[in-house]
Amino acid sequence: MTRPWIPGTDDDDLSALAATPRLVVALDFDGTASPLVPDPMAARALPEVAVQVERLASLPDTVVAYVSGRSMHDLRVITEHTDDSAIALAGSHGAQYWFPGEGDAEIAGDITEDGSREELWAAAKPIIERYEGAEFEPKTFGMGVHTRRADRESEGRVFAEIDALVAERFPHWRRRAGHRVLEFSSRAEGKDAAMTALRERFDATGILFAGDDVTDEDAMRVLEPGDLGVRVGPGESAAVLRVDTPQQIAALLEALADARTSAQQ
């Protein structure tokens, strides 16, 4: 059962994770490290989150990774990621990776594509453009439709039309629905695959994963004993802990960094 995390109190699960020999801190970006914003490309990590991310990444045997549905290009833009960064990245829901000291990395995955990305874009764009406030997002393995600027009626209609289009022409593509976004991908991976890849890559003995959306539950469900899932905001979740806002994520990361620093002394 998911329970609220209370700032300023000792939490046994967080303390146990802080003492794990090799820790991976994996964070969704939109709605977790960053507030949700109308313009998807304007998203940036809260300064207080960024401070704790850098602090954790500087600790021994500790890796921080952003795990996002964004394409790698867009994820690097919104995370303000540089080539010398110590932060790992998993983009496109676990189909793309960037590792410190290596850069872009190829990890084999299943492809469900039965039509080209460009064909989907060409068919979807005229539909999306008919609805005020709906925005098309190109992705490396597919596309997204954002409706944060649209009213709910328009959102329902554009999603229904895009669903019908994909069902007819790209029926095997993976569908994901999130907070005012609908996505389709020719790759089958989810954030569960990202957890497996990060665990293996960094030989993690413990993972903290935090996320706010339906797609993040893929990752929550594959966490193992000794890991810790954190849900940001409302909704059913397989996470152990819940916080209300990205601001509280910053506070939780600070508590984790404090506890890990003490455990390593």
CSV table of C-alpha atoms in Angstrom, one decimal:
chain,number,residue,atom,x,y,z
A,1,MET,CA,0.0,0.0,0.0
A,2,THR,CA,1.3,3.5,-0.9
A,3,ARG,CA,1.7,5.7,2.1
A,4,PRO,CA,2.6,9.4,2.4
A,5,TRP,CA,6.1,10.5,3.0
A,6,ILE,CA,6.3,13.0,5.8
A,7,PRO,CA,9.2,15.5,5.5
A,8,GLY,CA,11.3,15.8,8.7
A,9,THR,CA,10.5,12.4,10.0
A,10,ASP,CA,12.7,9.2,9.9
A,11,ASP,CA,11.5,6.7,7.3
A,12,ASP,CA,12.8,3.2,7.6
A,13,ASP,CA,12.5,2.4,3.9
A,14,LEU,CA,14.4,5.5,2.9
A,15,SER,CA,17.0,4.9,5.5
A,16,ALA,CA,17.5,1.3,4.3
A,17,LEU,CA,17.8,2.4,0.7
A,18,ALA,CA,20.4,5.1,1.7
A,19,ALA,CA,22.7,2.4,3.1
A,20,THR,CA,22.6,0.1,0.0
A,21,PRO,CA,26.1,-0.5,-1.4
A,22,ARG,CA,25.3,0.6,-5.0
A,23,LEU,CA,22.4,3.0,-5.4
A,24,VAL,CA,20.6,4.2,-8.6
A,25,VAL,CA,18.2,7.2,-8.2
A,26,ALA,CA,15.9,7.1,-11.2
A,27,LEU,CA,13.6,10.1,-11.8
A,28,ASP,CA,10.8,10.7,-14.3
A,29,PHE,CA,11.1,14.3,-15.5
A,30,ASP,CA,7.8,15.9,-16.4
A,31,GLY,CA,5.7,16.2,-13.2
A,32,THR,CA,8.4,14.8,-11.0
A,33,ALA,CA,11.6,16.8,-11.4
A,34,SER,CA,9.8,19.5,-13.2
A,35,PRO,CA,6.2,20.9,-12.8
A,36,LEU,CA,3.9,20.2,-15.7
A,37,VAL,CA,4.0,23.2,-18.0
A,38,PRO,CA,1.8,24.2,-21.1
A,39,ASP,CA,4.8,24.1,-23.5
A,40,PRO,CA,6.5,20.7,-23.2
A,41,MET,CA,9.9,22.0,-24.3
A,42,ALA,CA,9.8,24.8,-21.7
A,43,ALA,CA,10.0,22.2,-18.9
A,44,ARG,CA,13.1,22.5,-16.6
A,45,ALA,CA,14.0,20.8,-13.3
A,46,LEU,CA,13.1,22.8,-10.2
A,47,PRO,CA,16.3,24.4,-8.9
A,48,GLU,CA,16.0,22.6,-5.6
A,49,VAL,CA,15.6,19.3,-7.4
A,50,ALA,CA,18.7,20.0,-9.6
A,51,VAL,CA,20.8,20.8,-6.5
A,52,GLN,CA,20.0,17.5,-4.9
A,53,VAL,CA,20.4,15.6,-8.2
A,54,GLU,CA,24.0,17.0,-8.4
A,55,ARG,CA,24.6,16.3,-4.8
A,56,LEU,CA,23.5,12.6,-5.0
A,57,ALA,CA,25.5,12.1,-8.3
A,58,SER,CA,28.7,13.3,-6.5
A,59,LEU,CA,28.4,10.6,-3.8
A,60,PRO,CA,30.4,7.4,-4.1
A,61,ASP,CA,28.6,4.4,-5.6
A,62,THR,CA,25.6,6.5,-6.4
A,63,VAL,CA,24.1,7.1,-9.9
A,64,VAL,CA,21.3,9.5,-10.9
A,65,ALA,CA,19.3,8.9,-14.0
A,66,TYR,CA,16.4,10.7,-15.7
A,67,VAL,CA,13.9,8.2,-17.1
A,68,SER,CA,11.5,9.8,-19.5
A,69,GLY,CA,9.1,9.2,-22.4
A,70,ARG,CA,10.8,12.1,-24.2
A,71,SER,CA,13.1,11.3,-27.2
A,72,MET,CA,16.8,11.5,-26.2
A,73,HIS,CA,17.3,14.8,-28.1
A,74,ASP,CA,14.4,16.5,-26.3
A,75,LEU,CA,15.3,15.0,-23.0
A,76,ARG,CA,18.8,16.4,-23.2
A,77,VAL,CA,17.4,19.8,-24.0
A,78,ILE,CA,14.9,20.0,-21.1
A,79,THR,CA,17.4,18.5,-18.6
A,80,GLU,CA,20.1,20.9,-19.7
A,81,HIS,CA,22.3,17.9,-20.2
A,82,THR,CA,25.9,18.3,-21.3
A,83,ASP,CA,28.4,15.9,-22.7
A,84,ASP,CA,30.4,15.9,-19.5
A,85,SER,CA,27.4,15.3,-17.3
A,86,ALA,CA,27.4,12.7,-14.5
A,87,ILE,CA,23.7,12.1,-15.0
A,88,ALA,CA,22.5,9.0,-17.0
A,89,LEU,CA,19.5,9.3,-19.3
A,90,ALA,CA,16.9,6.8,-20.4
A,91,GLY,CA,14.7,8.3,-23.2
A,92,SER,CA,11.8,7.1,-25.2
A,93,HIS,CA,10.4,5.0,-22.3
A,94,GLY,CA,13.6,2.9,-22.1
A,95,ALA,CA,14.4,2.6,-25.8
A,96,GLN,CA,17.3,5.1,-25.8
A,97,TYR,CA,20.2,5.5,-23.3
A,98,TRP,CA,23.0,7.9,-22.6
A,99,PHE,CA,25.7,6.9,-20.0
A,100,PRO,CA,28.3,9.1,-18.3
A,101,GLY,CA,31.7,8.6,-19.9
A,102,GLU,CA,30.3,6.8,-22.9
A,103,GLY,CA,27.5,8.8,-24.4
A,104,ASP,CA,24.7,7.3,-26.5
A,105,ALA,CA,24.4,3.6,-25.9
A,106,GLU,CA,22.7,0.9,-28.0
A,107,ILE,CA,20.5,-1.5,-26.0
A,108,ALA,CA,18.7,-4.2,-28.0
A,109,GLY,CA,14.9,-4.1,-27.9
A,110,ASP,CA,11.8,-5.4,-29.6
A,111,ILE,CA,10.5,-3.4,-32.6
A,112,THR,CA,6.8,-3.6,-33.4
A,113,GLU,CA,6.9,-1.3,-36.4
A,114,ASP,CA,4.7,-2.2,-39.4
A,115,GLY,CA,4.8,1.2,-41.0
A,116,SER,CA,7.1,4.2,-41.1
A,117,ARG,CA,7.2,6.9,-38.6
A,118,GLU,CA,7.0,9.6,-41.3
A,119,GLU,CA,3.8,8.0,-42.7
A,120,LEU,CA,2.2,8.3,-39.2
A,121,TRP,CA,3.3,11.9,-38.9
A,122,ALA,CA,1.9,12.8,-42.3
A,123,ALA,CA,-1.5,11.3,-41.5
A,124,ALA,CA,-1.7,12.6,-37.9
A,125,LYS,CA,-0.6,16.2,-38.3
A,126,PRO,CA,-3.7,17.4,-40.3
A,127,ILE,CA,-5.9,15.9,-37.6
A,128,ILE,CA,-4.0,17.5,-34.7
A,129,GLU,CA,-3.9,20.9,-36.5
A,130,ARG,CA,-7.7,21.0,-36.6
A,131,TYR,CA,-7.9,21.2,-32.8
A,132,GLU,CA,-7.0,24.4,-31.0
A,133,GLY,CA,-4.5,23.8,-28.3
A,134,ALA,CA,-3.4,20.3,-29.5
A,135,GLU,CA,0.2,20.0,-30.3
A,136,PHE,CA,2.2,17.4,-32.2
A,137,GLU,CA,5.4,16.0,-30.8
A,138,PRO,CA,7.8,14.1,-33.1
A,139,LYS,CA,9.6,11.2,-31.4
A,140,THR,CA,12.4,9.0,-32.4
A,141,PHE,CA,10.2,6.0,-32.5
A,142,GLY,CA,6.8,7.5,-33.0
A,143,MET,CA,4.8,10.6,-31.9
A,144,GLY,CA,2.9,12.3,-29.1
A,145,VAL,CA,-0.2,14.5,-29.0
A,146,HIS,CA,-0.1,17.1,-26.2
A,147,THR,CA,-3.3,18.8,-25.1
A,148,ARG,CA,-2.3,20.9,-22.1
A,149,ARG,CA,-3.5,24.0,-24.0
A,150,ALA,CA,-6.7,22.5,-25.3
A,151,ASP,CA,-10.1,22.2,-23.6
A,152,ARG,CA,-11.3,18.8,-22.5
A,153,GLU,CA,-13.8,18.4,-25.4
A,154,SER,CA,-11.1,19.0,-28.0
A,155,GLU,CA,-8.8,16.7,-26.2
A,156,GLY,CA,-11.3,13.9,-26.3
A,157,ARG,CA,-12.0,14.4,-30.0
A,158,VAL,CA,-8.4,14.6,-31.1
A,159,PHE,CA,-7.4,11.6,-29.1
A,160,ALA,CA,-10.3,9.6,-30.5
A,161,GLU,CA,-9.3,10.5,-34.1
A,162,ILE,CA,-5.7,9.7,-33.5
A,163,ASP,CA,-6.6,6.4,-31.9
A,164,ALA,CA,-8.8,5.5,-34.9
A,165,LEU,CA,-6.0,6.3,-37.3
A,166,VAL,CA,-3.4,4.2,-35.5
A,167,ALA,CA,-5.8,1.3,-35.0
A,168,GLU,CA,-6.4,1.2,-38.7
A,169,ARG,CA,-2.9,1.8,-40.0
A,170,PHE,CA,-0.4,1.0,-37.2
A,171,PRO,CA,-2.3,-1.5,-35.0
A,172,HIS,CA,0.8,-3.1,-33.4
A,173,TRP,CA,2.3,0.2,-32.2
A,174,ARG,CA,2.4,0.6,-28.4
A,175,ARG,CA,-0.1,3.1,-27.1
A,176,ARG,CA,0.6,5.2,-23.9
A,177,ALA,CA,-1.8,7.7,-22.3
A,178,GLY,CA,-0.6,10.1,-19.7
A,179,HIS,CA,-1.4,13.5,-18.2
A,180,ARG,CA,-2.9,15.3,-21.2
A,181,VAL,CA,-0.8,13.4,-23.7
A,182,LEU,CA,-1.3,10.4,-26.0
A,183,GLU,CA,1.7,8.6,-27.4
A,184,PHE,CA,2.4,5.9,-29.9
A,185,SER,CA,5.7,4.1,-30.4
A,186,SER,CA,7.0,1.4,-32.8
A,187,ARG,CA,9.2,0.2,-29.9
A,188,ALA,CA,7.7,-2.1,-27.3
A,189,GLU,CA,9.9,-1.1,-24.3
A,190,GLY,CA,8.5,0.6,-21.2
A,191,LYS,CA,10.1,2.1,-18.2
A,192,ASP,CA,10.2,-1.4,-16.8
A,193,ALA,CA,12.9,-2.1,-19.4
A,194,ALA,CA,14.8,1.0,-18.2
A,195,MET,CA,14.9,-0.3,-14.6
A,196,THR,CA,16.4,-3.6,-15.8
A,197,ALA,CA,18.9,-1.8,-18.0
A,198,LEU,CA,20.0,0.6,-15.2
A,199,ARG,CA,20.2,-2.2,-12.6
A,200,GLU,CA,22.4,-4.2,-14.9
A,201,ARG,CA,24.6,-1.4,-16.2
A,202,PHE,CA,25.4,0.0,-12.7
A,203,ASP,CA,25.2,-3.3,-10.8
A,204,ALA,CA,22.7,-1.6,-8.5
A,205,THR,CA,21.8,-3.2,-5.2
A,206,GLY,CA,19.0,-0.7,-4.7
A,207,ILE,CA,16.9,1.6,-6.9
A,208,LEU,CA,14.8,4.6,-6.0
A,209,PHE,CA,12.3,5.4,-8.8
A,210,ALA,CA,10.0,8.4,-8.7
A,211,GLY,CA,7.2,9.2,-11.2
A,212,ASP,CA,3.8,10.8,-11.5
A,213,ASP,CA,2.1,9.2,-14.4
A,214,VAL,CA,0.5,6.0,-15.6
A,215,THR,CA,3.6,5.1,-17.7
A,216,ASP,CA,5.7,5.3,-14.6
A,217,GLU,CA,3.8,2.4,-13.1
A,218,ASP,CA,5.6,0.0,-15.5
A,219,ALA,CA,8.7,0.8,-13.6
A,220,MET,CA,7.1,0.7,-10.2
A,221,ARG,CA,5.8,-2.8,-10.8
A,222,VAL,CA,9.3,-4.3,-11.5
A,223,LEU,CA,11.0,-2.8,-8.5
A,224,GLU,CA,12.6,-5.5,-6.2
A,225,PRO,CA,13.0,-5.9,-2.5
A,226,GLY,CA,15.5,-3.3,-1.4
A,227,ASP,CA,14.2,-0.8,-4.0
A,228,LEU,CA,11.8,2.1,-3.3
A,229,GLY,CA,9.1,3.5,-5.5
A,230,VAL,CA,7.8,7.0,-5.0
A,231,ARG,CA,4.6,8.3,-6.6
A,232,VAL,CA,4.2,12.0,-7.2
A,233,GLY,CA,0.6,13.2,-6.9
A,234,PRO,CA,-2.7,11.2,-6.8
A,235,GLY,CA,-3.7,8.0,-8.4
A,236,GLU,CA,-3.4,4.3,-7.8
A,237,SER,CA,0.2,3.2,-7.6
A,238,ALA,CA,2.5,0.3,-6.8
A,239,ALA,CA,4.9,2.7,-5.1
A,240,VAL,CA,5.7,2.5,-1.4
A,241,LEU,CA,5.8,6.2,-0.8
A,242,ARG,CA,3.7,9.2,-2.1
A,243,VAL,CA,4.5,12.9,-2.2
A,244,ASP,CA,2.3,15.6,-3.5
A,245,THR,CA,4.5,17.8,-5.7
A,246,PRO,CA,8.0,18.1,-7.3
A,247,GLN,CA,8.9,20.4,-4.5
A,248,GLN,CA,8.4,17.5,-2.1
A,249,ILE,CA,10.5,15.3,-4.4
A,250,ALA,CA,13.3,17.8,-3.8
A,251,ALA,CA,12.9,17.5,0.0
A,252,LEU,CA,12.8,13.6,-0.3
A,253,LEU,CA,16.0,13.7,-2.4
A,254,GLU,CA,17.6,15.9,0.2
A,255,ALA,CA,16.7,13.5,3.0
A,256,LEU,CA,18.1,10.6,0.9
A,257,ALA,CA,21.3,12.5,0.3
A,258,ASP,CA,21.7,13.3,4.0
A,259,ALA,CA,21.1,9.7,5.0
A,260,ARG,CA,23.5,8.3,2.3
A,261,THR,CA,26.2,10.7,3.3
A,262,SER,CA,25.9,9.6,6.9
A,263,ALA,CA,25.8,5.9,6.0
A,264,GLN,CA,29.0,6.3,3.9
A,265,GLN,CA,31.0,7.9,6.7
